[in-house]
mmCIF file with all atom_site columns, C-alpha atoms and ligand atoms in Angstrom:
data_model
loop_
_atom_site.group_PDB
_atom_site.id
_atom_site.type_symbol
_atom_site.label_atom_id
_atom_site.label_alt_id
_atom_site.label_comp_id
_atom_site.label_asym_id
_atom_site.label_entity_id
_atom_site.label_seq_id
_atom_site.pdbx_PDB_ins_code
_atom_site.Cartn_x
_atom_site.Cartn_y
_atom_site.Cartn_z
_atom_site.occupancy
_atom_site.B_iso_or_equiv
_atom_site.pdbx_formal_charge
_atom_site.auth_seq_id
_atom_site.auth_comp_id
_atom_site.auth_asym_id
_atom_site.auth_atom_id
_atom_site.pdbx_PDB_model_num
ATOM   1   C CA . UNK A 1 1   ? 116.859 108.591 111.643 1.00 0.00 ? 21  UNK A CA 1
ATOM   2   C CA . UNK A 1 2   ? 116.523 107.074 108.207 1.00 0.00 ? 22  UNK A CA 1
ATOM   3   C CA . UNK A 1 3   ? 115.949 109.307 105.226 1.00 0.00 ? 23  UNK A CA 1
ATOM   4   C CA . UNK A 1 4   ? 113.055 108.475 102.984 1.00 0.00 ? 24  UNK A CA 1
ATOM   5   C CA . UNK A 1 5   ? 111.692 109.758 99.716  1.00 0.00 ? 25  UNK A CA 1
ATOM   6   C CA . UNK A 1 6   ? 109.671 112.774 100.842 1.00 0.00 ? 26  UNK A CA 1
ATOM   7   C CA . UNK A 1 7   ? 111.922 113.516 103.863 1.00 0.00 ? 27  UNK A CA 1
ATOM   8   C CA . UNK A 1 8   ? 113.383 117.003 104.105 1.00 0.00 ? 28  UNK A CA 1
ATOM   9   C CA . UNK A 1 9   ? 117.064 116.760 103.159 1.00 0.00 ? 29  UNK A CA 1
ATOM   10  C CA . UNK A 1 10  ? 119.075 117.480 106.321 1.00 0.00 ? 30  UNK A CA 1
ATOM   11  C CA . UNK A 1 11  ? 120.665 120.921 106.342 1.00 0.00 ? 31  UNK A CA 1
ATOM   12  C CA . UNK A 1 12  ? 124.322 121.424 107.250 1.00 0.00 ? 32  UNK A CA 1
ATOM   13  C CA . UNK A 1 13  ? 127.244 123.775 106.934 1.00 0.00 ? 33  UNK A CA 1
ATOM   14  C CA . UNK A 1 14  ? 130.466 122.254 105.686 1.00 0.00 ? 34  UNK A CA 1
ATOM   15  C CA . UNK A 1 15  ? 133.714 123.359 104.013 1.00 0.00 ? 35  UNK A CA 1
ATOM   16  C CA . UNK A 1 16  ? 134.070 122.772 100.280 1.00 0.00 ? 36  UNK A CA 1
ATOM   17  C CA . UNK A 1 17  ? 136.409 123.412 97.375  1.00 0.00 ? 37  UNK A CA 1
ATOM   18  C CA . UNK A 1 18  ? 134.270 126.501 96.686  1.00 0.00 ? 38  UNK A CA 1
ATOM   19  C CA . UNK A 1 19  ? 134.246 127.797 100.300 1.00 0.00 ? 39  UNK A CA 1
ATOM   20  C CA . UNK A 1 20  ? 131.828 127.082 103.154 1.00 0.00 ? 40  UNK A CA 1
ATOM   21  C CA . UNK A 1 21  ? 128.469 125.706 102.004 1.00 0.00 ? 41  UNK A CA 1
ATOM   22  C CA . UNK A 1 22  ? 125.221 126.264 103.923 1.00 0.00 ? 42  UNK A CA 1
ATOM   23  C CA . UNK A 1 23  ? 123.372 123.481 102.152 1.00 0.00 ? 43  UNK A CA 1
ATOM   24  C CA . UNK A 1 24  ? 119.756 124.697 102.016 1.00 0.00 ? 44  UNK A CA 1
ATOM   25  C CA . UNK A 1 25  ? 120.871 128.235 101.239 1.00 0.00 ? 45  UNK A CA 1
ATOM   26  C CA . UNK A 1 26  ? 123.182 126.879 98.528  1.00 0.00 ? 46  UNK A CA 1
ATOM   27  C CA . UNK A 1 27  ? 120.305 124.926 96.927  1.00 0.00 ? 47  UNK A CA 1
ATOM   28  C CA . UNK A 1 28  ? 118.116 128.056 96.872  1.00 0.00 ? 48  UNK A CA 1
ATOM   29  C CA . UNK A 1 29  ? 115.295 127.620 94.339  1.00 0.00 ? 49  UNK A CA 1
ATOM   30  C CA . UNK A 1 30  ? 117.135 124.947 92.360  1.00 0.00 ? 50  UNK A CA 1
ATOM   31  C CA . UNK A 1 31  ? 117.040 121.191 92.311  1.00 0.00 ? 51  UNK A CA 1
ATOM   32  C CA . UNK A 1 32  ? 120.155 119.587 93.786  1.00 0.00 ? 52  UNK A CA 1
ATOM   33  C CA . UNK A 1 33  ? 122.074 116.346 93.546  1.00 0.00 ? 53  UNK A CA 1
ATOM   34  C CA . UNK A 1 34  ? 124.239 115.433 96.522  1.00 0.00 ? 54  UNK A CA 1
ATOM   35  C CA . UNK A 1 35  ? 126.442 112.440 95.785  1.00 0.00 ? 55  UNK A CA 1
ATOM   36  C CA . UNK A 1 36  ? 129.133 110.745 97.816  1.00 0.00 ? 56  UNK A CA 1
ATOM   37  C CA . UNK A 1 37  ? 132.260 108.995 96.615  1.00 0.00 ? 57  UNK A CA 1
ATOM   38  C CA . UNK A 1 38  ? 134.301 106.710 98.882  1.00 0.00 ? 58  UNK A CA 1
ATOM   39  C CA . UNK A 1 39  ? 137.788 108.168 98.563  1.00 0.00 ? 59  UNK A CA 1
ATOM   40  C CA . UNK A 1 40  ? 139.921 110.716 96.747  1.00 0.00 ? 60  UNK A CA 1
ATOM   41  C CA . UNK A 1 41  ? 142.768 109.437 94.531  1.00 0.00 ? 61  UNK A CA 1
ATOM   42  C CA . UNK A 1 42  ? 140.910 106.253 93.574  1.00 0.00 ? 62  UNK A CA 1
ATOM   43  C CA . UNK A 1 43  ? 140.152 105.202 90.003  1.00 0.00 ? 63  UNK A CA 1
ATOM   44  C CA . UNK A 1 44  ? 136.362 104.786 89.831  1.00 0.00 ? 64  UNK A CA 1
ATOM   45  C CA . UNK A 1 45  ? 135.820 108.028 91.753  1.00 0.00 ? 65  UNK A CA 1
ATOM   46  C CA . UNK A 1 46  ? 138.170 109.876 89.396  1.00 0.00 ? 66  UNK A CA 1
ATOM   47  C CA . UNK A 1 47  ? 136.117 108.781 86.363  1.00 0.00 ? 67  UNK A CA 1
ATOM   48  C CA . UNK A 1 48  ? 132.833 109.603 88.110  1.00 0.00 ? 68  UNK A CA 1
ATOM   49  C CA . UNK A 1 49  ? 133.833 113.149 88.980  1.00 0.00 ? 69  UNK A CA 1
ATOM   50  C CA . UNK A 1 50  ? 135.111 113.735 85.438  1.00 0.00 ? 70  UNK A CA 1
ATOM   51  C CA . UNK A 1 51  ? 131.803 112.441 84.067  1.00 0.00 ? 71  UNK A CA 1
ATOM   52  C CA . UNK A 1 52  ? 129.743 114.741 86.297  1.00 0.00 ? 72  UNK A CA 1
ATOM   53  C CA . UNK A 1 53  ? 131.926 117.711 85.316  1.00 0.00 ? 73  UNK A CA 1
ATOM   54  C CA . UNK A 1 54  ? 131.373 116.971 81.606  1.00 0.00 ? 74  UNK A CA 1
ATOM   55  C CA . UNK A 1 55  ? 127.594 116.816 82.203  1.00 0.00 ? 75  UNK A CA 1
ATOM   56  C CA . UNK A 1 56  ? 127.488 120.207 83.975  1.00 0.00 ? 76  UNK A CA 1
ATOM   57  C CA . UNK A 1 57  ? 125.687 121.814 81.006  1.00 0.00 ? 77  UNK A CA 1
ATOM   58  C CA . UNK A 1 58  ? 122.985 119.120 81.158  1.00 0.00 ? 78  UNK A CA 1
ATOM   59  C CA . UNK A 1 59  ? 122.465 119.657 84.900  1.00 0.00 ? 79  UNK A CA 1
ATOM   60  C CA . UNK A 1 60  ? 122.350 123.443 84.363  1.00 0.00 ? 80  UNK A CA 1
ATOM   61  C CA . UNK A 1 61  ? 119.695 123.056 81.629  1.00 0.00 ? 81  UNK A CA 1
ATOM   62  C CA . UNK A 1 62  ? 117.460 121.292 84.151  1.00 0.00 ? 82  UNK A CA 1
ATOM   63  C CA . UNK A 1 63  ? 118.097 123.793 86.945  1.00 0.00 ? 83  UNK A CA 1
ATOM   64  C CA . UNK A 1 64  ? 120.073 121.240 88.968  1.00 0.00 ? 84  UNK A CA 1
ATOM   65  C CA . UNK A 1 65  ? 123.096 122.068 91.137  1.00 0.00 ? 85  UNK A CA 1
ATOM   66  C CA . UNK A 1 66  ? 125.473 119.174 91.815  1.00 0.00 ? 86  UNK A CA 1
ATOM   67  C CA . UNK A 1 67  ? 127.717 118.715 94.815  1.00 0.00 ? 87  UNK A CA 1
ATOM   68  C CA . UNK A 1 68  ? 130.057 115.854 95.739  1.00 0.00 ? 88  UNK A CA 1
ATOM   69  C CA . UNK A 1 69  ? 131.179 114.710 99.172  1.00 0.00 ? 89  UNK A CA 1
ATOM   70  C CA . UNK A 1 70  ? 133.662 112.317 100.713 1.00 0.00 ? 90  UNK A CA 1
ATOM   71  C CA . UNK A 1 71  ? 135.260 111.958 104.129 1.00 0.00 ? 91  UNK A CA 1
ATOM   72  C CA . UNK A 1 72  ? 138.539 113.331 102.742 1.00 0.00 ? 92  UNK A CA 1
ATOM   73  C CA . UNK A 1 73  ? 139.791 116.717 103.883 1.00 0.00 ? 93  UNK A CA 1
ATOM   74  C CA . UNK A 1 74  ? 139.917 119.912 101.850 1.00 0.00 ? 94  UNK A CA 1
ATOM   75  C CA . UNK A 1 75  ? 143.656 119.610 101.125 1.00 0.00 ? 95  UNK A CA 1
ATOM   76  C CA . UNK A 1 76  ? 143.131 116.151 99.568  1.00 0.00 ? 96  UNK A CA 1
ATOM   77  C CA . UNK A 1 77  ? 140.242 117.437 97.422  1.00 0.00 ? 97  UNK A CA 1
ATOM   78  C CA . UNK A 1 78  ? 142.348 120.395 96.268  1.00 0.00 ? 98  UNK A CA 1
ATOM   79  C CA . UNK A 1 79  ? 145.218 118.136 95.239  1.00 0.00 ? 99  UNK A CA 1
ATOM   80  C CA . UNK A 1 80  ? 142.976 115.513 93.618  1.00 0.00 ? 100 UNK A CA 1
ATOM   81  C CA . UNK A 1 81  ? 141.020 117.904 91.369  1.00 0.00 ? 101 UNK A CA 1
ATOM   82  C CA . UNK A 1 82  ? 144.280 118.492 89.469  1.00 0.00 ? 102 UNK A CA 1
ATOM   83  C CA . UNK A 1 83  ? 144.504 114.761 88.711  1.00 0.00 ? 103 UNK A CA 1
ATOM   84  C CA . UNK A 1 84  ? 140.874 114.717 87.572  1.00 0.00 ? 104 UNK A CA 1
ATOM   85  C CA . UNK A 1 85  ? 141.518 117.623 85.215  1.00 0.00 ? 105 UNK A CA 1
ATOM   86  C CA . UNK A 1 86  ? 144.633 115.932 83.859  1.00 0.00 ? 106 UNK A CA 1
ATOM   87  C CA . UNK A 1 87  ? 143.168 112.452 83.357  1.00 0.00 ? 107 UNK A CA 1
ATOM   88  C CA . UNK A 1 88  ? 139.512 113.217 82.513  1.00 0.00 ? 108 UNK A CA 1
ATOM   89  C CA . UNK A 1 89  ? 140.129 116.314 80.379  1.00 0.00 ? 109 UNK A CA 1
ATOM   90  C CA . UNK A 1 90  ? 137.842 118.620 82.352  1.00 0.00 ? 110 UNK A CA 1
ATOM   91  C CA . UNK A 1 91  ? 138.152 120.905 85.341  1.00 0.00 ? 111 UNK A CA 1
ATOM   92  C CA . UNK A 1 92  ? 135.947 119.979 88.308  1.00 0.00 ? 112 UNK A CA 1
ATOM   93  C CA . UNK A 1 93  ? 133.289 122.671 87.876  1.00 0.00 ? 113 UNK A CA 1
ATOM   94  C CA . UNK A 1 94  ? 131.140 121.928 90.937  1.00 0.00 ? 114 UNK A CA 1
ATOM   95  C CA . UNK A 1 95  ? 131.911 121.960 94.686  1.00 0.00 ? 115 UNK A CA 1
ATOM   96  C CA . UNK A 1 96  ? 133.279 119.010 96.625  1.00 0.00 ? 116 UNK A CA 1
ATOM   97  C CA . UNK A 1 97  ? 132.417 118.934 100.326 1.00 0.00 ? 117 UNK A CA 1
ATOM   98  C CA . UNK A 1 98  ? 135.272 118.055 102.667 1.00 0.00 ? 118 UNK A CA 1
ATOM   99  C CA . UNK A 1 99  ? 133.770 115.878 105.373 1.00 0.00 ? 119 UNK A CA 1
ATOM   100 C CA . UNK A 1 100 ? 136.604 114.522 107.574 1.00 0.00 ? 120 UNK A CA 1
ATOM   101 C CA . UNK A 1 101 ? 134.363 114.828 110.657 1.00 0.00 ? 121 UNK A CA 1
ATOM   102 C CA . UNK A 1 102 ? 131.702 112.784 108.776 1.00 0.00 ? 122 UNK A CA 1
ATOM   103 C CA . UNK A 1 103 ? 129.007 115.343 109.509 1.00 0.00 ? 123 UNK A CA 1
ATOM   104 C CA . UNK A 1 104 ? 127.358 114.994 106.093 1.00 0.00 ? 124 UNK A CA 1
ATOM   105 C CA . UNK A 1 105 ? 128.111 111.277 105.799 1.00 0.00 ? 125 UNK A CA 1
ATOM   106 C CA . UNK A 1 106 ? 126.374 110.675 109.137 1.00 0.00 ? 126 UNK A CA 1
ATOM   107 C CA . UNK A 1 107 ? 123.370 112.913 108.455 1.00 0.00 ? 127 UNK A CA 1
ATOM   108 C CA . UNK A 1 108 ? 122.771 111.124 105.144 1.00 0.00 ? 128 UNK A CA 1
ATOM   109 C CA . UNK A 1 109 ? 123.697 107.606 106.366 1.00 0.00 ? 129 UNK A CA 1
ATOM   110 C CA . UNK A 1 110 ? 126.380 107.307 103.702 1.00 0.00 ? 130 UNK A CA 1
ATOM   111 C CA . UNK A 1 111 ? 128.660 104.995 105.706 1.00 0.00 ? 131 UNK A CA 1
ATOM   112 C CA . UNK A 1 112 ? 127.459 101.402 105.566 1.00 0.00 ? 132 UNK A CA 1
ATOM   113 C CA . UNK A 1 113 ? 129.631 99.601  108.123 1.00 0.00 ? 133 UNK A CA 1
ATOM   114 C CA . UNK A 1 114 ? 128.992 96.145  106.674 1.00 0.00 ? 134 UNK A CA 1
ATOM   115 C CA . UNK A 1 115 ? 130.661 97.394  103.478 1.00 0.00 ? 135 UNK A CA 1
ATOM   116 C CA . UNK A 1 116 ? 133.302 99.668  105.026 1.00 0.00 ? 136 UNK A CA 1
ATOM   117 C CA . UNK A 1 117 ? 133.228 101.300 108.440 1.00 0.00 ? 137 UNK A CA 1
ATOM   118 C CA . UNK A 1 118 ? 135.144 104.453 107.517 1.00 0.00 ? 138 UNK A CA 1
ATOM   119 C CA . UNK A 1 119 ? 134.385 105.287 103.875 1.00 0.00 ? 139 UNK A CA 1
ATOM   120 C CA . UNK A 1 120 ? 131.078 106.261 102.296 1.00 0.00 ? 140 UNK A CA 1
ATOM   121 C CA . UNK A 1 121 ? 129.293 104.136 99.739  1.00 0.00 ? 141 UNK A CA 1
ATOM   122 C CA . UNK A 1 122 ? 128.236 105.797 96.466  1.00 0.00 ? 142 UNK A CA 1
ATOM   123 C CA . UNK A 1 123 ? 125.033 107.538 97.542  1.00 0.00 ? 143 UNK A CA 1
ATOM   124 C CA . UNK A 1 124 ? 122.916 109.853 95.399  1.00 0.00 ? 144 UNK A CA 1
ATOM   125 C CA . UNK A 1 125 ? 120.175 112.150 96.695  1.00 0.00 ? 145 UNK A CA 1
ATOM   126 C CA . UNK A 1 126 ? 118.009 114.061 94.230  1.00 0.00 ? 146 UNK A CA 1
ATOM   127 C CA . UNK A 1 127 ? 116.501 116.990 96.129  1.00 0.00 ? 147 UNK A CA 1
ATOM   128 C CA . UNK A 1 128 ? 113.794 119.359 94.882  1.00 0.00 ? 148 UNK A CA 1
ATOM   129 C CA . UNK A 1 129 ? 113.561 123.138 95.411  1.00 0.00 ? 149 UNK A CA 1
ATOM   130 C CA . UNK A 1 130 ? 111.378 122.506 98.505  1.00 0.00 ? 150 UNK A CA 1
ATOM   131 C CA . UNK A 1 131 ? 114.394 120.601 99.909  1.00 0.00 ? 151 UNK A CA 1
ATOM   132 C CA . UNK A 1 132 ? 112.510 117.311 99.756  1.00 0.00 ? 152 UNK A CA 1
ATOM   133 C CA . UNK A 1 133 ? 114.372 114.123 98.884  1.00 0.00 ? 153 UNK A CA 1
ATOM   134 C CA . UNK A 1 134 ? 112.794 112.863 95.666  1.00 0.00 ? 154 UNK A CA 1
ATOM   135 C CA . UNK A 1 135 ? 115.046 109.966 94.732  1.00 0.00 ? 155 UNK A CA 1
ATOM   136 C CA . UNK A 1 136 ? 117.916 108.014 96.264  1.00 0.00 ? 156 UNK A CA 1
ATOM   137 C CA . UNK A 1 137 ? 120.420 105.570 94.809  1.00 0.00 ? 157 UNK A CA 1
ATOM   138 C CA . UNK A 1 138 ? 123.109 103.550 96.565  1.00 0.00 ? 158 UNK A CA 1
ATOM   139 C CA . UNK A 1 139 ? 125.961 101.831 94.772  1.00 0.00 ? 159 UNK A CA 1
ATOM   140 C CA . UNK A 1 140 ? 128.864 99.915  96.295  1.00 0.00 ? 160 UNK A CA 1
ATOM   141 C CA . UNK A 1 141 ? 132.390 101.306 96.059  1.00 0.00 ? 161 UNK A CA 1
ATOM   142 C CA . UNK A 1 142 ? 133.650 99.255  93.084  1.00 0.00 ? 162 UNK A CA 1
ATOM   143 C CA . UNK A 1 143 ? 130.715 100.120 90.796  1.00 0.00 ? 163 UNK A CA 1
ATOM   144 C CA . UNK A 1 144 ? 130.705 103.471 89.009  1.00 0.00 ? 164 UNK A CA 1
ATOM   145 C CA . UNK A 1 145 ? 127.310 105.135 88.584  1.00 0.00 ? 165 UNK A CA 1
ATOM   146 C CA . UNK A 1 146 ? 125.499 105.900 85.336  1.00 0.00 ? 166 UNK A CA 1
ATOM   147 C CA . UNK A 1 147 ? 125.010 109.665 85.445  1.00 0.00 ? 167 UNK A CA 1
ATOM   148 C CA . UNK A 1 148 ? 122.922 109.592 82.253  1.00 0.00 ? 168 UNK A CA 1
ATOM   149 C CA . UNK A 1 149 ? 120.430 107.550 84.284  1.00 0.00 ? 169 UNK A CA 1
ATOM   150 C CA . UNK A 1 150 ? 120.478 110.184 87.011  1.00 0.00 ? 170 UNK A CA 1
ATOM   151 C CA . UNK A 1 151 ? 119.704 112.881 84.405  1.00 0.00 ? 171 UNK A CA 1
ATOM   152 C CA . UNK A 1 152 ? 116.884 110.675 83.099  1.00 0.00 ? 172 UNK A CA 1
ATOM   153 C CA . UNK A 1 153 ? 115.356 110.475 86.578  1.00 0.00 ? 173 UNK A CA 1
ATOM   154 C CA . UNK A 1 154 ? 115.513 114.272 86.895  1.00 0.00 ? 174 UNK A CA 1
ATOM   155 C CA . UNK A 1 155 ? 113.707 114.610 83.549  1.00 0.00 ? 175 UNK A CA 1
ATOM   156 C CA . UNK A 1 156 ? 111.045 112.164 84.733  1.00 0.00 ? 176 UNK A CA 1
ATOM   157 C CA . UNK A 1 157 ? 110.584 113.824 88.138  1.00 0.00 ? 177 UNK A CA 1
ATOM   158 C CA . UNK A 1 158 ? 110.289 117.303 86.645  1.00 0.00 ? 178 UNK A CA 1
ATOM   159 C CA . UNK A 1 159 ? 107.847 116.100 83.998  1.00 0.00 ? 179 UNK A CA 1
ATOM   160 C CA . UNK A 1 160 ? 105.773 114.192 86.571  1.00 0.00 ? 180 UNK A CA 1
ATOM   161 C CA . UNK A 1 161 ? 105.521 117.307 88.760  1.00 0.00 ? 181 UNK A CA 1
ATOM   162 C CA . UNK A 1 162 ? 104.453 119.525 85.888  1.00 0.00 ? 182 UNK A CA 1
ATOM   163 C CA . UNK A 1 163 ? 101.986 117.299 84.034  1.00 0.00 ? 183 UNK A CA 1
ATOM   164 C CA . UNK A 1 164 ? 100.541 114.731 86.516  1.00 0.00 ? 184 UNK A CA 1
ATOM   165 C CA . UNK A 1 165 ? 102.111 111.851 84.660  1.00 0.00 ? 185 UNK A CA 1
ATOM   166 C CA . UNK A 1 166 ? 104.303 108.882 85.480  1.00 0.00 ? 186 UNK A CA 1
ATOM   167 C CA . UNK A 1 167 ? 106.995 107.331 83.308  1.00 0.00 ? 187 UNK A CA 1
ATOM   168 C CA . UNK A 1 168 ? 107.059 103.699 82.193  1.00 0.00 ? 188 UNK A CA 1
ATOM   169 C CA . UNK A 1 169 ? 109.957 101.264 82.456  1.00 0.00 ? 189 UNK A CA 1
ATOM   170 C CA . UNK A 1 170 ? 113.007 102.343 80.476  1.00 0.00 ? 190 UNK A CA 1
ATOM   171 C CA . UNK A 1 171 ? 111.321 105.630 79.511  1.00 0.00 ? 191 UNK A CA 1
ATOM   172 C CA . UNK A 1 172 ? 113.496 108.122 77.692  1.00 0.00 ? 192 UNK A CA 1
ATOM   173 C CA . UNK A 1 173 ? 112.863 111.810 77.084  1.00 0.00 ? 193 UNK A CA 1
ATOM   174 C CA . UNK A 1 174 ? 110.507 112.111 74.093  1.00 0.00 ? 194 UNK A CA 1
ATOM   175 C CA . UNK A 1 175 ? 108.664 108.820 74.595  1.00 0.00 ? 195 UNK A CA 1
ATOM   176 C CA . UNK A 1 176 ? 105.053 108.287 75.651  1.00 0.00 ? 196 UNK A CA 1
ATOM   177 C CA . UNK A 1 177 ? 104.206 108.696 79.335  1.00 0.00 ? 197 UNK A CA 1
ATOM   178 C CA . UNK A 1 178 ? 101.495 107.329 81.650  1.00 0.00 ? 198 UNK A CA 1
ATOM   179 C CA . UNK A 1 179 ? 98.527  109.389 82.813  1.00 0.00 ? 199 UNK A CA 1
ATOM   180 C CA . UNK A 1 180 ? 98.086  109.394 86.617  1.00 0.00 ? 200 UNK A CA 1
ATOM   181 C CA . UNK A 1 181 ? 95.227  107.150 87.734  1.00 0.00 ? 201 UNK A CA 1
ATOM   182 C CA . UNK A 1 182 ? 93.776  110.020 89.782  1.00 0.00 ? 202 UNK A CA 1
ATOM   183 C CA . UNK A 1 183 ? 92.773  111.900 86.607  1.00 0.00 ? 203 UNK A CA 1
ATOM   184 C CA . UNK A 1 184 ? 89.455  110.486 85.401  1.00 0.00 ? 204 UNK A CA 1
ATOM   185 C CA . UNK A 1 185 ? 87.321  113.522 84.503  1.00 0.00 ? 205 UNK A CA 1
ATOM   186 C CA . UNK A 1 186 ? 87.067  113.537 80.655  1.00 0.00 ? 206 UNK A CA 1
ATOM   187 C CA . UNK A 1 187 ? 87.161  117.355 80.585  1.00 0.00 ? 207 UNK A CA 1
ATOM   188 C CA . UNK A 1 188 ? 90.376  117.454 82.628  1.00 0.00 ? 208 UNK A CA 1
ATOM   189 C CA . UNK A 1 189 ? 91.865  114.670 80.508  1.00 0.00 ? 209 UNK A CA 1
ATOM   190 C CA . UNK A 1 190 ? 91.159  116.678 77.357  1.00 0.00 ? 210 UNK A CA 1
ATOM   191 C CA . UNK A 1 191 ? 92.602  119.869 78.823  1.00 0.00 ? 211 UNK A CA 1
ATOM   192 C CA . UNK A 1 192 ? 95.729  118.262 80.228  1.00 0.00 ? 212 UNK A CA 1
ATOM   193 C CA . UNK A 1 193 ? 96.425  115.845 77.397  1.00 0.00 ? 213 UNK A CA 1
ATOM   194 C CA . UNK A 1 194 ? 95.213  117.537 74.193  1.00 0.00 ? 214 UNK A CA 1
ATOM   195 C CA . UNK A 1 195 ? 97.159  115.053 72.051  1.00 0.00 ? 215 UNK A CA 1
ATOM   196 C CA . UNK A 1 196 ? 94.800  112.312 73.254  1.00 0.00 ? 216 UNK A CA 1
ATOM   197 C CA . UNK A 1 197 ? 95.604  109.044 74.950  1.00 0.00 ? 217 UNK A CA 1
ATOM   198 C CA . UNK A 1 198 ? 95.445  105.288 74.534  1.00 0.00 ? 218 UNK A CA 1
ATOM   199 C CA . UNK A 1 199 ? 93.648  103.228 77.155  1.00 0.00 ? 219 UNK A CA 1
ATOM   200 C CA . UNK A 1 200 ? 95.134  99.735  77.353  1.00 0.00 ? 220 UNK A CA 1
ATOM   201 C CA . UNK A 1 201 ? 93.428  99.159  80.719  1.00 0.00 ? 221 UNK A CA 1
ATOM   202 C CA . UNK A 1 202 ? 91.539  101.669 82.860  1.00 0.00 ? 222 UNK A CA 1
ATOM   203 C CA . UNK A 1 203 ? 94.686  101.911 85.016  1.00 0.00 ? 223 UNK A CA 1
ATOM   204 C CA . UNK A 1 204 ? 97.113  102.003 82.070  1.00 0.00 ? 224 UNK A CA 1
ATOM   205 C CA . UNK A 1 205 ? 96.670  105.009 79.824  1.00 0.00 ? 225 UNK A CA 1
ATOM   206 C CA . UNK A 1 206 ? 99.497  106.405 77.724  1.00 0.00 ? 226 UNK A CA 1
ATOM   207 C CA . UNK A 1 207 ? 99.857  109.788 76.033  1.00 0.00 ? 227 UNK A CA 1
ATOM   208 C CA . UNK A 1 208 ? 102.567 111.477 73.995  1.00 0.00 ? 228 UNK A CA 1
ATOM   209 C CA . UNK A 1 209 ? 105.030 113.407 76.180  1.00 0.00 ? 229 UNK A CA 1
ATOM   210 C CA . UNK A 1 210 ? 103.089 116.632 76.925  1.00 0.00 ? 230 UNK A CA 1
ATOM   211 C CA . UNK A 1 211 ? 105.964 119.098 76.427  1.00 0.00 ? 231 UNK A CA 1
ATOM   212 C CA . UNK A 1 212 ? 106.999 117.734 73.019  1.00 0.00 ? 232 UNK A CA 1
HETATM 213 C C1 . BEZ B 2 .   ? 137.472 103.561 93.351  1.00 0.00 ? 328 BEZ B C1 1
HETATM 214 O O1 . BEZ B 2 .   ? 137.064 104.705 93.212  1.00 0.00 ? 328 BEZ B O1 1
HETATM 215 O O2 . BEZ B 2 .   ? 138.055 102.974 92.433  1.00 0.00 ? 328 BEZ B O2 1
HETATM 216 C C2 . BEZ B 2 .   ? 137.271 102.849 94.643  1.00 0.00 ? 328 BEZ B C2 1
HETATM 217 C C3 . BEZ B 2 .   ? 137.219 103.551 95.823  1.00 0.00 ? 328 BEZ B C3 1
HETATM 218 C C4 . BEZ B 2 .   ? 137.057 102.880 97.027  1.00 0.00 ? 328 BEZ B C4 1
HETATM 219 C C5 . BEZ B 2 .   ? 136.932 101.504 97.030  1.00 0.00 ? 328 BEZ B C5 1
HETATM 220 C C6 . BEZ B 2 .   ? 136.944 100.799 95.818  1.00 0.00 ? 328 BEZ B C6 1
HETATM 221 C C7 . BEZ B 2 .   ? 137.115 101.470 94.625  1.00 0.00 ? 328 BEZ B C7 1
#
């Protein structure tokens, strides 16, 4: 079954560097980011995990729990985190799922056989507190991800949920946003967007970021 935006993120129980994880229970009332890396003791993956560890404070600020996964076993993860600490200058401060039986990789369709029939690609699932998949990204093994972009998407999703807005191309936190087309009642517009708005077209209305 393919996973779509809006699908419920499949639940599972799997071993991790922080003990057994019951995924939905572990997410609780938080947002979550589940991301796969192809293989322990490889260079791009080492830099990615160091980058995520350094951004832990940013994920925490947004109420997001992060969790990594690969088809390596727990012993490999436990040995590798030492290398990450040594080379990236940070301890790995989030759990890594050990998935040698490919339970998680299969549930989330992280193995793309045309690329590699045993290792996962670089998948990202942004999951909301209702356990719904809100955003997915897929990168090939040689290309490291931009985790600042992933934080940006979390900012946009959380803002969109709270204020009935959308975000334009290349939007960054603090910039103007787009008012949802469904809001047309002038009274509601005034209540929701007290800073006013610009109407470039009836379907393209921008307003200053509501929470700034
Ligand atoms: C890497 O992390 O550098 C990597 C892992 C698997 C395949 C290619 C690159």
